[in-house]
Tab-separated table of C-alpha atoms in Angstrom:
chain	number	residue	atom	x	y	z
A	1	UNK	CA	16.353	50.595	45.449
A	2	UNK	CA	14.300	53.804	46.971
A	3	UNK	CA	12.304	51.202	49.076
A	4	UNK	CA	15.382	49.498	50.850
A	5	UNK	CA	15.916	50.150	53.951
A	6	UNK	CA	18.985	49.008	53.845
A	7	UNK	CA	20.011	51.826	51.270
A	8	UNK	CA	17.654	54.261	52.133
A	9	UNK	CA	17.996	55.890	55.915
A	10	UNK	CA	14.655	57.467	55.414
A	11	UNK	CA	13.066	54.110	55.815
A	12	UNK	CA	12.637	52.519	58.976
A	13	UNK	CA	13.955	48.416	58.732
A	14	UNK	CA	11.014	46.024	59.265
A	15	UNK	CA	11.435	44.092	62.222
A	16	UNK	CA	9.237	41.547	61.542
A	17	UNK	CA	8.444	39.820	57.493
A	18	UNK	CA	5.257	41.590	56.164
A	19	UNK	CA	2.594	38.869	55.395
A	20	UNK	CA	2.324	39.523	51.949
A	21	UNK	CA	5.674	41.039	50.607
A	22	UNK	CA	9.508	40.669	51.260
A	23	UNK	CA	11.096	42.836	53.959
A	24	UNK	CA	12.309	45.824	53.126
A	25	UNK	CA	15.594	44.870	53.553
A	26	UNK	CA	15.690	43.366	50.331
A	27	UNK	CA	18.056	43.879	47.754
A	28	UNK	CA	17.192	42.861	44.405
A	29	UNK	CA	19.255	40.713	42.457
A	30	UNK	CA	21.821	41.324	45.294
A	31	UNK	CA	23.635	37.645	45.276
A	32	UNK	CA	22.935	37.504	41.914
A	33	UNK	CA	25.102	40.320	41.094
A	34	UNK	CA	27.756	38.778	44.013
A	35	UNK	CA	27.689	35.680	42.060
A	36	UNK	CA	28.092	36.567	38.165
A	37	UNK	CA	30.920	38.981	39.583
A	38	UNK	CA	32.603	36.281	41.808
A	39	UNK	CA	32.043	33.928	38.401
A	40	UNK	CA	34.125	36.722	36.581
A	41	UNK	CA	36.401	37.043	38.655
A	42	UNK	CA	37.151	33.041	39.281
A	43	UNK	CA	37.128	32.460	35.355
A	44	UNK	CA	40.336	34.797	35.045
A	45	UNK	CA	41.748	32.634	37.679
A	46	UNK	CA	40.758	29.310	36.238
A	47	UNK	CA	38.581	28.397	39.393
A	48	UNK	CA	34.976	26.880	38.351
A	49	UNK	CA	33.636	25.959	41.983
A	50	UNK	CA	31.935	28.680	43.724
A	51	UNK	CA	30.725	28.950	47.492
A	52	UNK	CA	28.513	31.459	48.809
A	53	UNK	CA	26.588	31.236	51.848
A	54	UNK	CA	22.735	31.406	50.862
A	55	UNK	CA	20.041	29.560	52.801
A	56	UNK	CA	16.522	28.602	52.590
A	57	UNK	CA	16.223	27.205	55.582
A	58	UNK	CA	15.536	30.161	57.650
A	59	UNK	CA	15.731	33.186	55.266
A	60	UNK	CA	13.621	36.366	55.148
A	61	UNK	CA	12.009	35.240	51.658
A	62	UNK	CA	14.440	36.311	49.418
A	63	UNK	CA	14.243	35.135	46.314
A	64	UNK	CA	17.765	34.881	45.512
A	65	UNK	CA	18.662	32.971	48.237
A	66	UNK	CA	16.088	29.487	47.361
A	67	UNK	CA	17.864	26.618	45.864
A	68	UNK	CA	16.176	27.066	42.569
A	69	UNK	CA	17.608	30.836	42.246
A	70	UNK	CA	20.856	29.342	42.480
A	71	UNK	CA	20.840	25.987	40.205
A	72	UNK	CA	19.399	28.645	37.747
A	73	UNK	CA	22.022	31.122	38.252
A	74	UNK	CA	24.368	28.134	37.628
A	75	UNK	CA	23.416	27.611	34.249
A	76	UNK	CA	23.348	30.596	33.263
A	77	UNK	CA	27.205	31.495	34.415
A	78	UNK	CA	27.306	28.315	32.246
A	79	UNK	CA	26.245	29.235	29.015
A	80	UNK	CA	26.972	33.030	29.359
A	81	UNK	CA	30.704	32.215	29.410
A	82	UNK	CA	30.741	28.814	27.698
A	83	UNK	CA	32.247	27.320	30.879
A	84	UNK	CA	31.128	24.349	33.674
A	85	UNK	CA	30.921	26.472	36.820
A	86	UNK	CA	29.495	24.548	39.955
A	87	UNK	CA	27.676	26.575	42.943
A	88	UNK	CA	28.475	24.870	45.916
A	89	UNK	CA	25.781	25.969	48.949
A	90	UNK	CA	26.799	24.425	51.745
A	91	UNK	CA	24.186	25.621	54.017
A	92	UNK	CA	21.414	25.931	52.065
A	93	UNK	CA	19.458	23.384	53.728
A	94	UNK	CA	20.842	24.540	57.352
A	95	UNK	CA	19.168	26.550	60.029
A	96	UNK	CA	21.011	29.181	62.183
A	97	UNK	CA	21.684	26.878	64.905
A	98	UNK	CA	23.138	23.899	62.375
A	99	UNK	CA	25.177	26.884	60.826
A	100	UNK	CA	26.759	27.308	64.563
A	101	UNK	CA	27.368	23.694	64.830
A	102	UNK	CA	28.897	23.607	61.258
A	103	UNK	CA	31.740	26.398	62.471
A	104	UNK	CA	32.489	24.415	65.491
A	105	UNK	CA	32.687	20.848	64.168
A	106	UNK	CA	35.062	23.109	61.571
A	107	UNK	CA	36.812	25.058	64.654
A	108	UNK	CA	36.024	28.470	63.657
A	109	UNK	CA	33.469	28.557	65.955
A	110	UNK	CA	35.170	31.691	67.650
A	111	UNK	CA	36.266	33.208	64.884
A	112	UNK	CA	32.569	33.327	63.286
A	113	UNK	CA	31.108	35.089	66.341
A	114	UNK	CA	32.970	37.405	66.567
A	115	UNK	CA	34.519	38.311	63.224
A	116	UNK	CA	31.709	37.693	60.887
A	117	UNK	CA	28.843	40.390	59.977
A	118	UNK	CA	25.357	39.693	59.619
A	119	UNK	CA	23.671	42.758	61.192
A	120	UNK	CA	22.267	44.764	58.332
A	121	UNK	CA	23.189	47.507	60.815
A	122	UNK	CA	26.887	46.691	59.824
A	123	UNK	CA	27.592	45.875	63.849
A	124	UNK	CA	30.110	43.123	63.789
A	125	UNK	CA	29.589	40.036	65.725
A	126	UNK	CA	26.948	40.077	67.638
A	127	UNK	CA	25.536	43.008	66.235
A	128	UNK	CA	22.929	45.375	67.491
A	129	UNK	CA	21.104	43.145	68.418
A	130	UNK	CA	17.387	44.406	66.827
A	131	UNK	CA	17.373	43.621	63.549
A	132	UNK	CA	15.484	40.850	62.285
A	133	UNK	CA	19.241	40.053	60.900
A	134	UNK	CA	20.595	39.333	64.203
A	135	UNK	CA	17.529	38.096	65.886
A	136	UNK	CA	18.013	35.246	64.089
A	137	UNK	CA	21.656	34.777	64.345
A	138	UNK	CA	21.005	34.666	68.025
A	139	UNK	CA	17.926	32.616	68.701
A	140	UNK	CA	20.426	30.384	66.039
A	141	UNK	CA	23.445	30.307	68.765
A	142	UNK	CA	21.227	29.828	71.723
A	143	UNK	CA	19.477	26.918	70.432
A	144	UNK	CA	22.936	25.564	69.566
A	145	UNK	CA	24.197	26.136	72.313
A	146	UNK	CA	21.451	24.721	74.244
A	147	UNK	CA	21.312	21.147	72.188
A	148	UNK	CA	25.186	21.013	72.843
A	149	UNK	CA	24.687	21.197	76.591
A	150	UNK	CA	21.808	18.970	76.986
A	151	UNK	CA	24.172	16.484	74.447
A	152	UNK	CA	26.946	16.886	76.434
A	153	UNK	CA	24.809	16.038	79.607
A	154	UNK	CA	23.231	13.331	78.343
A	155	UNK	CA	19.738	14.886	78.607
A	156	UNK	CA	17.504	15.542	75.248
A	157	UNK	CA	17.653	14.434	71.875
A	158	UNK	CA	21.264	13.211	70.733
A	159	UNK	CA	23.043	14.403	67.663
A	160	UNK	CA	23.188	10.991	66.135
A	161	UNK	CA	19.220	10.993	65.904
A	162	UNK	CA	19.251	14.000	63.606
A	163	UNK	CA	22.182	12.952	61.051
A	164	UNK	CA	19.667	10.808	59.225
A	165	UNK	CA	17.483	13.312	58.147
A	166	UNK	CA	20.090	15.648	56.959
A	167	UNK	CA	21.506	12.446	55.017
A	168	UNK	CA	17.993	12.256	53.547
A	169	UNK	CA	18.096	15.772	52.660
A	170	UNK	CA	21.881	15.545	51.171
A	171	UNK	CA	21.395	12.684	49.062
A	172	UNK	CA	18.232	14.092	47.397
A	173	UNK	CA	20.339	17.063	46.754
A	174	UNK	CA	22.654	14.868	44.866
A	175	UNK	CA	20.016	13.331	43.184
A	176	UNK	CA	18.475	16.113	41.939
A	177	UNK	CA	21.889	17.859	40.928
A	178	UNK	CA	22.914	14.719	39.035
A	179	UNK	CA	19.640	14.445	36.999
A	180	UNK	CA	20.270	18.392	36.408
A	181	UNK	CA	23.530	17.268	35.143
A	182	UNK	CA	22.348	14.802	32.917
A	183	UNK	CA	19.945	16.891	31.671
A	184	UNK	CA	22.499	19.388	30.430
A	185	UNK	CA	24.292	16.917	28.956
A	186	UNK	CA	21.509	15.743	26.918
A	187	UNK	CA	21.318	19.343	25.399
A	188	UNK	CA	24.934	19.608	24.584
């Protein structure tokens, strides 16, 4: 795309999200085209359960990374290869900083800073630290870190107090996946 900044060096890489427009760092149709290949790939394989790591929660605006791209992209993996794939998002409904706590209740919190890339810089880890990229993956970790000290020492809001909203959130997830579900089944 001529008006990516992130594959054109003649364009200088928003910093901030224009009111009325995506940044220019989008690509279009970028996870879409990571997905139907990874779908491709998996079917040779015999693997039907797909991961990737999209989020809504705190996203530039992309379109391909809402919850409704991806159900839609699910179906139609589906009927474009006549098989039942399932797009797991794990962190779709997570921000930054409950992406953090995610990788250390998992123990990879070390290994995700400093051997993951999110700078669209392509500076691994912590990354150069002025893109709107890794902005966010650090106000993320610092307001992770800062809710695990004040847990830790007993001051501020505890964890527990927070699990049943992202409950809520899970089980309407579920909900709305299994009435998706049912739907397709109807149609078969």
């Amino acid at each position: 795309d001529p008006n990516c900044s992130l594959t054109n060096a003649c364009i200088e890489m928003d910093q901030e999200k224009p009111e009325d427009s995506y940044p220019n760092t989008f690509v279009p149709g970028r996870n879409m085209v990571f997905l139907t290949f990874a779908a491709i790939l998996a079917r040779g394989k015999g693997i039907y359960h797909l991961v990737t790591g999209v989020s809504e929660a705190d996203y530039s605006g992309y379109p391909d990374c809402r919850d409704t791209f991806v159900r839609s992209l699910n179906v139609t993996l589906n009927l474009a290869m006549d098989e039942q794939f399932v797009i797991h998002t794990p962190l779709m409904d997570r921000d930054k900083s409950e992406v953090w706590e995610l990788s250390d209740e998992l123990g990879v919190f070390d290994l995700v800073r400093t051997q993951t890339l999110t700078c669209y810089n392509g500076v691994m880890a912590e990354g150069c630290g002025h893109c709107p990229a890794c902005k966010l993956r650090k106000d993320g970790l610092e307001k992770y870190l800062k809710r695990k000290e004040e847990n830790q020492t007993g001051h501020g809001e505890k964890k527990e107090a927070v699990v049943p909203r992202r409950e809520r959130k899970i089980e309407k997830k579920r909900e709305r996946r299994a009435s998706n579900g049912a739907w397709r089944e109807k149609r078969s």
